[in-house]
XYZ file of C-alpha atoms in Angstrom:
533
model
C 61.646 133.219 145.930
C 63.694 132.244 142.661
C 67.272 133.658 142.064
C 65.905 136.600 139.992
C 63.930 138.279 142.902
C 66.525 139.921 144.404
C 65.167 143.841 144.000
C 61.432 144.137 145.432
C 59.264 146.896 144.562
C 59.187 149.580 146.533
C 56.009 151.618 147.318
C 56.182 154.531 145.185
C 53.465 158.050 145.639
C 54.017 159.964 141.859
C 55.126 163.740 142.769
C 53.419 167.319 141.859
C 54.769 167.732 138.355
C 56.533 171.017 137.445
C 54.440 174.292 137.179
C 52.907 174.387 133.532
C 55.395 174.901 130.901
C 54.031 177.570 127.766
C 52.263 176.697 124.855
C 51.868 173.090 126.437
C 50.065 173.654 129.506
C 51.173 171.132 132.350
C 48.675 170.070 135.298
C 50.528 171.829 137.971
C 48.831 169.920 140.410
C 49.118 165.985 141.411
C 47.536 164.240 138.292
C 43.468 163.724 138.661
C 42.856 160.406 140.681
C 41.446 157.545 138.303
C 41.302 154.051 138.143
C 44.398 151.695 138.288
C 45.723 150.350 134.935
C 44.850 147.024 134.830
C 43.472 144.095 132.792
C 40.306 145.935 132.222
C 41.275 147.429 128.666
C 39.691 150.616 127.763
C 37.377 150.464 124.397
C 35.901 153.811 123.718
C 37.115 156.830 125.196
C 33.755 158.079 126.324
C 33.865 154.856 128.689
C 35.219 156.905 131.536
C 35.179 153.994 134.144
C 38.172 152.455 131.928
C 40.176 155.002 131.423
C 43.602 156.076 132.393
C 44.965 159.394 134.514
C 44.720 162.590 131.863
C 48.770 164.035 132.752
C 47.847 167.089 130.531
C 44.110 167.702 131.511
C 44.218 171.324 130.421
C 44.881 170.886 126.986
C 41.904 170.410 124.822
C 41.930 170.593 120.814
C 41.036 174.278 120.984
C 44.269 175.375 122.864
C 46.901 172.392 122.011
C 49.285 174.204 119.405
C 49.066 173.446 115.760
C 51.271 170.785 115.713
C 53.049 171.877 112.309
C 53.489 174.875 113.091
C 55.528 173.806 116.451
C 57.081 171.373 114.810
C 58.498 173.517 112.776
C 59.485 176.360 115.214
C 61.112 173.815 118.197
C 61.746 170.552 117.042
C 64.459 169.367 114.293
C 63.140 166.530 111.654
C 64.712 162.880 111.352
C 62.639 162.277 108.559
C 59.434 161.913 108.954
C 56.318 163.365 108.554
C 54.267 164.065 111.961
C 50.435 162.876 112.105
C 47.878 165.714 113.311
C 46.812 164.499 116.565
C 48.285 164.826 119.703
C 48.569 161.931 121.679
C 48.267 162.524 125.374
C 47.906 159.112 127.042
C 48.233 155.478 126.035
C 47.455 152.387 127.858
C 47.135 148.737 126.661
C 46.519 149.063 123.285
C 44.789 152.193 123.174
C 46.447 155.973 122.286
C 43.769 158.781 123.316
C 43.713 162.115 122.242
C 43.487 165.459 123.022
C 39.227 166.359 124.243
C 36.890 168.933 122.283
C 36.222 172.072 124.764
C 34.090 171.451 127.340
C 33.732 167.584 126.608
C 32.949 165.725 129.802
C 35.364 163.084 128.784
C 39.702 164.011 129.483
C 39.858 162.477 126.248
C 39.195 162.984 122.485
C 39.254 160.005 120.733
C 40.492 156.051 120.953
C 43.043 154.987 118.636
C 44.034 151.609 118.651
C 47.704 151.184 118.234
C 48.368 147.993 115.986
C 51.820 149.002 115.913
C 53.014 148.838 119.726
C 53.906 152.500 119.524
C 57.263 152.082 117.295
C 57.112 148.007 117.367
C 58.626 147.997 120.672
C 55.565 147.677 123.562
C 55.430 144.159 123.638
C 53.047 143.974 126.047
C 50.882 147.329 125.424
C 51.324 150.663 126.390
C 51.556 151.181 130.769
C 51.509 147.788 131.328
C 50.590 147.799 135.062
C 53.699 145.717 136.712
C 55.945 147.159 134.123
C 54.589 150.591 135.424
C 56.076 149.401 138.826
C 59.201 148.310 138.119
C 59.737 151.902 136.830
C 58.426 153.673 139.615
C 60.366 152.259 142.111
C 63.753 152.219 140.297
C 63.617 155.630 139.246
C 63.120 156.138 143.411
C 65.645 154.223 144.029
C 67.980 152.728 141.412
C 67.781 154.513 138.147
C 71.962 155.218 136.818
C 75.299 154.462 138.070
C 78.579 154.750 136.986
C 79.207 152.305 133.807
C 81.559 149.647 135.723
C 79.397 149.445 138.494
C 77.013 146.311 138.226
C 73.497 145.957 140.182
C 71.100 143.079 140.817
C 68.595 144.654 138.184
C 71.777 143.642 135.536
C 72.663 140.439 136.927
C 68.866 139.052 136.995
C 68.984 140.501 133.419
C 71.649 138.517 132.272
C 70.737 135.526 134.008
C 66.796 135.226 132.576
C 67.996 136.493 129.405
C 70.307 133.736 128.527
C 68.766 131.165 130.523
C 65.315 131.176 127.481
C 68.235 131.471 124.347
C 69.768 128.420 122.916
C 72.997 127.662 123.702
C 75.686 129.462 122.276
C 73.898 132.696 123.499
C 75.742 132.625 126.943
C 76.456 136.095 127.660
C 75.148 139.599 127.192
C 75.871 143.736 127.545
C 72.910 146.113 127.430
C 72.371 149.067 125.319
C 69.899 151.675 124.611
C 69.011 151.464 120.746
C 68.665 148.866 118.261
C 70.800 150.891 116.144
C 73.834 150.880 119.157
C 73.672 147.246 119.896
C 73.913 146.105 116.060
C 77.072 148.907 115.947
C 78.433 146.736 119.265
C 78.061 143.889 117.180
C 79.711 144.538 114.279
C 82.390 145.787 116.535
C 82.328 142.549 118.048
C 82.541 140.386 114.740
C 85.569 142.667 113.864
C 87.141 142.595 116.993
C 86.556 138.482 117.083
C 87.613 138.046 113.382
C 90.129 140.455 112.491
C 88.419 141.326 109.682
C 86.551 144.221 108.842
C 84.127 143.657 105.357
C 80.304 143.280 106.363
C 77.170 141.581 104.009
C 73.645 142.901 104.348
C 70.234 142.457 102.680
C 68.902 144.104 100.539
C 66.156 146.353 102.109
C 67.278 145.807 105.372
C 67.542 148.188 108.100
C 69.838 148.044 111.197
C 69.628 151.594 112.737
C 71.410 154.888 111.829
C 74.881 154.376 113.440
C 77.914 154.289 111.392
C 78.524 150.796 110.957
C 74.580 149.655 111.341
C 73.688 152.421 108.473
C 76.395 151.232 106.320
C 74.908 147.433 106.139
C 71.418 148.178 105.853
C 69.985 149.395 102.280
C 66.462 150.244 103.052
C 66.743 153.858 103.589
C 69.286 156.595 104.455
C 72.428 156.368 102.761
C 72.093 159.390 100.504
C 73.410 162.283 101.854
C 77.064 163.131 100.665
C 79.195 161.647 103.058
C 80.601 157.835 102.415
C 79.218 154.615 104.432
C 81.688 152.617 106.498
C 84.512 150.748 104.343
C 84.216 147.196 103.282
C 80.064 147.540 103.804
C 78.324 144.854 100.907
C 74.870 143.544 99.834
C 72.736 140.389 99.351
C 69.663 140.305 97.605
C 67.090 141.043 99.659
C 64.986 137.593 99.480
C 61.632 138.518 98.312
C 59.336 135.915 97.471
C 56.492 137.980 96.140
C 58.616 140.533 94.349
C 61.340 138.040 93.123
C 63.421 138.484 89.886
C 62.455 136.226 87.102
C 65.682 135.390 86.988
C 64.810 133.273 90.148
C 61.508 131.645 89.505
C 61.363 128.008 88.389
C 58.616 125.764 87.920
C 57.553 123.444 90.625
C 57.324 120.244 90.923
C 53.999 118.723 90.164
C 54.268 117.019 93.400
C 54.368 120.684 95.331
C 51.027 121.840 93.497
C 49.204 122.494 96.752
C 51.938 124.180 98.779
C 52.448 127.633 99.596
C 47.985 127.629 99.227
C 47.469 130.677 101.060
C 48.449 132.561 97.616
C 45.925 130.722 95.570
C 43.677 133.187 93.574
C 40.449 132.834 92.466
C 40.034 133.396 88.978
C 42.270 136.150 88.253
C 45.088 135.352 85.839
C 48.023 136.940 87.358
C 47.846 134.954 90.613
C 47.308 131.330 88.577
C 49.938 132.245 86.567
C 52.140 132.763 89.407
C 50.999 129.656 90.866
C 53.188 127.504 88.311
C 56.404 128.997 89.364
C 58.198 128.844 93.061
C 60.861 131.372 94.343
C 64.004 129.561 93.993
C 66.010 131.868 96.949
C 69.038 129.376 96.694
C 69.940 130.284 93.528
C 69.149 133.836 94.347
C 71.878 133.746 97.347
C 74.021 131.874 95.782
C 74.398 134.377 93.160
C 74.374 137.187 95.269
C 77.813 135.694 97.260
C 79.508 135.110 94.053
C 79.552 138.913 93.784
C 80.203 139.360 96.740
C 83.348 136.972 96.592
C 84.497 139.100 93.861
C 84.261 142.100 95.361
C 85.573 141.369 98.621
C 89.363 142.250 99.792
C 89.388 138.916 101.530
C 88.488 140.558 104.396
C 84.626 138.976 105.094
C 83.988 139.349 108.888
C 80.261 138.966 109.086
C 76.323 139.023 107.741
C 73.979 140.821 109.434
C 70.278 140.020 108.875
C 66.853 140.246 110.353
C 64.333 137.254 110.335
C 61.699 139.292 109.432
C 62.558 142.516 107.224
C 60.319 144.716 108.559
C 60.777 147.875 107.093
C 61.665 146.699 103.750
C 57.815 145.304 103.591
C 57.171 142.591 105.753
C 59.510 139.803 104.169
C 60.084 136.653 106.326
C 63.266 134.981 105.440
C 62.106 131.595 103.640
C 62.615 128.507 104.998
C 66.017 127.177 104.955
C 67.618 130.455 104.343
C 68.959 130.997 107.866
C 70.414 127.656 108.184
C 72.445 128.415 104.209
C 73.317 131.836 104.949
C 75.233 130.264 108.384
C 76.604 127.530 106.316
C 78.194 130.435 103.784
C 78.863 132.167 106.805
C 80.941 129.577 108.199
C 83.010 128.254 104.198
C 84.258 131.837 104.565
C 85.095 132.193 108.156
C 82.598 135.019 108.960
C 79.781 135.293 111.925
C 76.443 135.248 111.716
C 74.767 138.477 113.297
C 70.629 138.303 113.544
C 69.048 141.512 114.599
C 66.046 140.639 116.300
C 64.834 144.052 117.436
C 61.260 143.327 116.592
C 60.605 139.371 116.313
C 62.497 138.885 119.647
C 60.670 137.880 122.540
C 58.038 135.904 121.304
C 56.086 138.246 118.708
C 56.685 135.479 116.249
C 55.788 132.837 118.708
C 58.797 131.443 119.376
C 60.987 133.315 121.873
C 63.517 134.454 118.985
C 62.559 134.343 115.850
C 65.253 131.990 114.617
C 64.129 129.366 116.394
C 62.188 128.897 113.485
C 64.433 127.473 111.917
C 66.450 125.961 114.265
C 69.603 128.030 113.726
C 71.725 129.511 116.667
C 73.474 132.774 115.292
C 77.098 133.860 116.375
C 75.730 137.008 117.690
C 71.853 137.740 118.509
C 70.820 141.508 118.880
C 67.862 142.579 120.655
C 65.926 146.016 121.195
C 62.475 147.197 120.818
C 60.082 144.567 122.446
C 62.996 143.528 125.604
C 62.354 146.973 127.151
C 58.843 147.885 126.306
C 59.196 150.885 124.612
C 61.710 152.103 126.944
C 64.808 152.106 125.487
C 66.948 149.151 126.113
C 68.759 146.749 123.731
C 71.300 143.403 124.618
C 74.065 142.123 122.414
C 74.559 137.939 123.478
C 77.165 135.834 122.183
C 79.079 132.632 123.372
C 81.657 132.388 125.812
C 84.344 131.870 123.350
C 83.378 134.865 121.002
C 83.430 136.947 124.415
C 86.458 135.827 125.785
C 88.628 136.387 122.531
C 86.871 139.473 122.386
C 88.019 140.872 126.053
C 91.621 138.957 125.114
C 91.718 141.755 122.187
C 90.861 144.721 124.530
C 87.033 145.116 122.990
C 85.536 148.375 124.111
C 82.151 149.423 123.892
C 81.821 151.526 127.291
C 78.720 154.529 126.811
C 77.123 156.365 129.217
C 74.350 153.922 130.024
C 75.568 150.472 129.076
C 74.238 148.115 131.799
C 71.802 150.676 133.169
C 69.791 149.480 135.879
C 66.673 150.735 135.308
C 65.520 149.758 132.173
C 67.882 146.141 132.724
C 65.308 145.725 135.352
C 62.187 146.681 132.840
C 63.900 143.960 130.874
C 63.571 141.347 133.300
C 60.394 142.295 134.323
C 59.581 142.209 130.382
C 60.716 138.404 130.301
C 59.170 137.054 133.745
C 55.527 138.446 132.405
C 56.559 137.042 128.891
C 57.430 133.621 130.325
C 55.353 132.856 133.287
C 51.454 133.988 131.271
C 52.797 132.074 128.353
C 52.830 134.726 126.004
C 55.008 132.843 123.475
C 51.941 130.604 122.600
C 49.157 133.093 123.103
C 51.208 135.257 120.329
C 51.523 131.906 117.835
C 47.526 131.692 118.453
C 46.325 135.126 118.024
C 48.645 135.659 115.132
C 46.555 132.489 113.336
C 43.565 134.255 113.964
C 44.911 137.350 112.857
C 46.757 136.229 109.825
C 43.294 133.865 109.136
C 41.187 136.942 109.080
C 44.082 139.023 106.895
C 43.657 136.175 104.090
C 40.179 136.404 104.214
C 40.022 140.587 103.211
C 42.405 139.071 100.355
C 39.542 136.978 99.688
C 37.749 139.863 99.201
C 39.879 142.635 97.713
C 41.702 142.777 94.724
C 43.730 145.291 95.995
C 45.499 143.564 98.604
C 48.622 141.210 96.414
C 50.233 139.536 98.877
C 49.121 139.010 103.487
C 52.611 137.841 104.751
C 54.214 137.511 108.077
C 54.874 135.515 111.218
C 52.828 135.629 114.703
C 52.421 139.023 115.433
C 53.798 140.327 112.457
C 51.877 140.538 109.253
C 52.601 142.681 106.232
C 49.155 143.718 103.790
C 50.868 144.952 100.611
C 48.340 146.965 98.706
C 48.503 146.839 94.824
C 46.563 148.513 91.862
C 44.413 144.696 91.143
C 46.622 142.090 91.633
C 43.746 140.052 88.459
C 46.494 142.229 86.342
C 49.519 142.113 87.681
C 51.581 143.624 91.014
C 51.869 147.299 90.238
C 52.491 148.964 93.390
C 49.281 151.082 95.088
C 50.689 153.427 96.829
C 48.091 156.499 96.770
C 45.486 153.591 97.062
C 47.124 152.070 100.483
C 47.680 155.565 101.447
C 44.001 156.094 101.351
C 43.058 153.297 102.798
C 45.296 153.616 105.764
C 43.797 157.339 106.499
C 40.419 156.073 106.653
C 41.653 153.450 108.871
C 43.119 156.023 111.299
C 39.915 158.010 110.804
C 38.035 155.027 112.052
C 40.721 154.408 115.072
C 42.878 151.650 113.749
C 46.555 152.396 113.622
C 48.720 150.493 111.420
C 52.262 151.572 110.204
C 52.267 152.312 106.045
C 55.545 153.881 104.550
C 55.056 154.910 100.579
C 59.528 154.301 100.186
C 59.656 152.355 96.862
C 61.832 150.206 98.642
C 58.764 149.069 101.174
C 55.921 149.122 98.295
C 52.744 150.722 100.090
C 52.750 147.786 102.482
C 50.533 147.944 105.974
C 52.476 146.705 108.697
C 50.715 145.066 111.855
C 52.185 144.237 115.272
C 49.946 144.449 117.986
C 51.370 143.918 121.519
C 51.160 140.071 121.916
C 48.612 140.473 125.054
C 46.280 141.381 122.404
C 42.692 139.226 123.050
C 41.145 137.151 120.686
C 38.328 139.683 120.586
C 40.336 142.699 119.997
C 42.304 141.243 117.165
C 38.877 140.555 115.847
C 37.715 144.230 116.556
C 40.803 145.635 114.766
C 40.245 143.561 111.105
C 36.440 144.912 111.730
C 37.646 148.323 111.664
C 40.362 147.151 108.895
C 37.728 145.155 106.802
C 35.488 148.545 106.818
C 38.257 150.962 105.960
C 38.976 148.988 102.855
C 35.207 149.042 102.134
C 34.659 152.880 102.534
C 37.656 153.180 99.792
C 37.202 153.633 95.927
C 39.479 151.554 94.384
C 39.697 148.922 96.608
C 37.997 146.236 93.900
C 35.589 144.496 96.342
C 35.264 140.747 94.672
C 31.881 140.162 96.336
């Protein structure tokens, strides 16, 4: 036994659920038997020996509700726009739908989610000991008061900080990305005494006060002012750069950076001459941001990888500046890791990368799952000047010990199969096999990305330039999702019709393979997609 198996799991027997509940009819009864979850992955949902239990076996496409129409009569929208099917089951990397009347199957269709759900099920949907875990702490140990501490916490806190560099020595737990960036900041204030805050460009932190206020992806219109003191960087965007910041390279460089060589089309040996010169890009940006400031610079928040502005990994180097500028001015260093942490990258945090240990790390997303848990870590010194300054932060379900316990179970799977590597090794193959529909298609400009993340940015025909393609991507993504291959696409200018990819990082070999099939022959089925041979 090590010192983090202090809670076994406890045998658990799931309960009748409630009677059914009008226009969605609930199984009254205890859910049809069927076959454990396990390593046997289901393909297609007609395969009935692989599939899991059906929770909602009475609804069928004929009686599920129009989904618009309910959508619009019960639920409130946060701004998006709602796909047509209804998803009633999901396991391992598979979302099945509703069933045609009197199909013989509990299912419709297989959809394969290349997006673990919203970026957060690391390790696929119902993961079978993660399944567990949650059974027998919502038995037995599911919420207590908020100053009450419990071994799920503890072991937490102790596995947690024992796989981060140190520096990251101790850690709270949240619910949201968006509420552990907001402790942060709170932190950095606190810690400082200072209360001005830099973000990228394109960035996004959550849609909290202070985590809204830094980010400039989306959601800031609306009428009401951000958080005082809130500035910007420029977001660092090697493919989309300002001329401003190109310069020539060195002859001696000619064959770096060779996954964007073109073949034969103009625009892309053009590009070819010139490198993205960030440094001057940053440097510029915090000579604004000098003269802006009230003197008052407490912290930079950034994410390795910005997702939802299109993909963009920081470039090399730029971590290990931006903490250098960080520290001439006296500010921390804040890296929101909701989606590279935890080895999607394959390293364990993404800024291990590049070697850099930030002030304060945030985590969400991929620690609990898809259940919603997030940590704040920071050193002992930033934590003890904190408490010295009476630093509050106390919600409802800080330190929970049910999903603190998801997160531990989260990081003994991640650690002991060696799913670090396995995600540095399927993301070669995957990225490998993203370069080669470049090959191919004109209409992808730029396959970028780290691990388990890629970004496919879609353009009109990059042999003329980089003009955005966003009805193009958008067609190419529905006849994706027509064919069963999920992948996230967002048409905000600010993202630029790019696909992005992040399969849980227990994905096989052969189903990374099966997905850029299914990718490969939605792009084919498209008009428009300029097929090079």
């Amino acid at each position: 036994m090590t010192s983090f198996d202090i809670i076994h799991d406890i045998p658990y027997a799931m309960s009748s659920l409630e009677s059914p509940i009008d226009p969605l009819p609930v199984n009254g009864d205890k859910p049809e038997e069927g076959n454990a979850i396990g390593d046997k992955r289901p393909g297609n949902a007609s395969d009935a020996d692989n599939l899991p239990t059906n929770l909602y076996p009475n609804i069928t496409t004929q009686n599920h509700p129009n989904i618009d129409q309910f959508a619009s009569s019960h639920l409130i929208n946060f701004g998006t726009t709602f796909l047509p099917d209804l998803i009633i089951s999901a396991t391992h990397l598979s979302l099945f739908t509703a069933p045609s009347p009197g199909s013989s199957s509990p299912y419709g269709r297989a959809i394969t989610d290349w997006t673990s759900g919203q970026m957060s099920s690391l390790l696929g949907h119902s993961h079978p000991e993660i399944v567990s875990v949650i059974q027998s702490h919502a038995s037995s140990l599911d919420h207590l008061f908020s100053g009450m501490l419990s071994p799920p916490v503890l072991n937490l806190a102790k596995r947690l900080t024992s796989v981060l560099p140190d520096g990251l020595d101790r850690a709270m737990f949240l619910s949201t990305g968006g509420e552990s960036n907001e402790a942060a900041i709170k932190m950095a204030k606190t810690y400082t005494g200072k209360w001005e805050v830099v973000g990228l460009g394109a960035s996004w932190h959550g849609v909290t006060a202070q985590a809204s206020s830094v980010q400039y992806h989306a959601g800031r219109r609306g009428g009401w002012p951000m958080v005082p003191g809130a500035l910007m960087l420029p977001s660092p965007n090697a493919y989309r750069c300002h001329e401003g910041f190109r310069r020539k390279k060195n002859i001696g460089n000619g064959k770096e950076n060779g996954a964007n060589r073109g073949f034969g089309e103009k625009g892309v040996i053009e590009d070819e001459q010139w490198e993205y010169d960030w440094e001057a890009e940053m440097l510029y940006g915090w000579r604004l941001i000098d003269q802006q400031s009230c003197g008052s610079l407490a912290a930079v928040i950034v994410e390795p990888i910005q997702s939802s502005g299109g993909m963009h990994v920081l470039p090399p180097g730029y971590l290990r500046r931006l903490k250098t500028e960080c520290e001439k001015r006296g500010m921390l260093l804040i890296v929101d890791e909701a989606q590279t942490g935890i080895g999607r990258t394959g390293e364990m945090i993404a800024v291990n990368h590049d070697g850099v240990v930030p002030d304060i790390l945030t985590l969400s997303k991929t620690l609990g799952n898809g259940l919603p848990l997030s940590a704040v870590v920071t050193s002992h010194a930033i934590a003890g000047v904190c408490a010295e300054r009476d630093f509050l932060f106390y919600t409802t379900h800080v330190n929970d010990p049910l999903p603190a316990a998801v997160g531990d179970k989260v990081l003994e799977i991640v650690v002991r199969d060696d799913l670090v590597s396995h995600a540095r090794r399927m993301g070669e193959v995957l990225h490998s096999g993203l370069n080669q529909l470049k090959k191919r298609y004109a209409c992808i400009g730029d396959v970028r990305g780290r691990g388990l993340m890629a970004g496919v940015e879609i353009v009109e025909d990059r042999r003329k330039g980089k003009e955005a393609g966003l009805e193009l991507a958008k067609k190419i993504g529905d006849r994706a999702y027509e064919l069963g291959l999920w992948c996230n696409l967002s048409t905000h200018p600010s993202f630029g019709g790019t696909f992005r990819i992040a399969p849980p990082i227990t994905i096989s070999e052969e189903e990374v393979r099966d997905g850029l099939a299914v990718l490969e022959e939605a792009f084919r089925g498209v008009e428009g997609s300029l097929p090079l041979y």
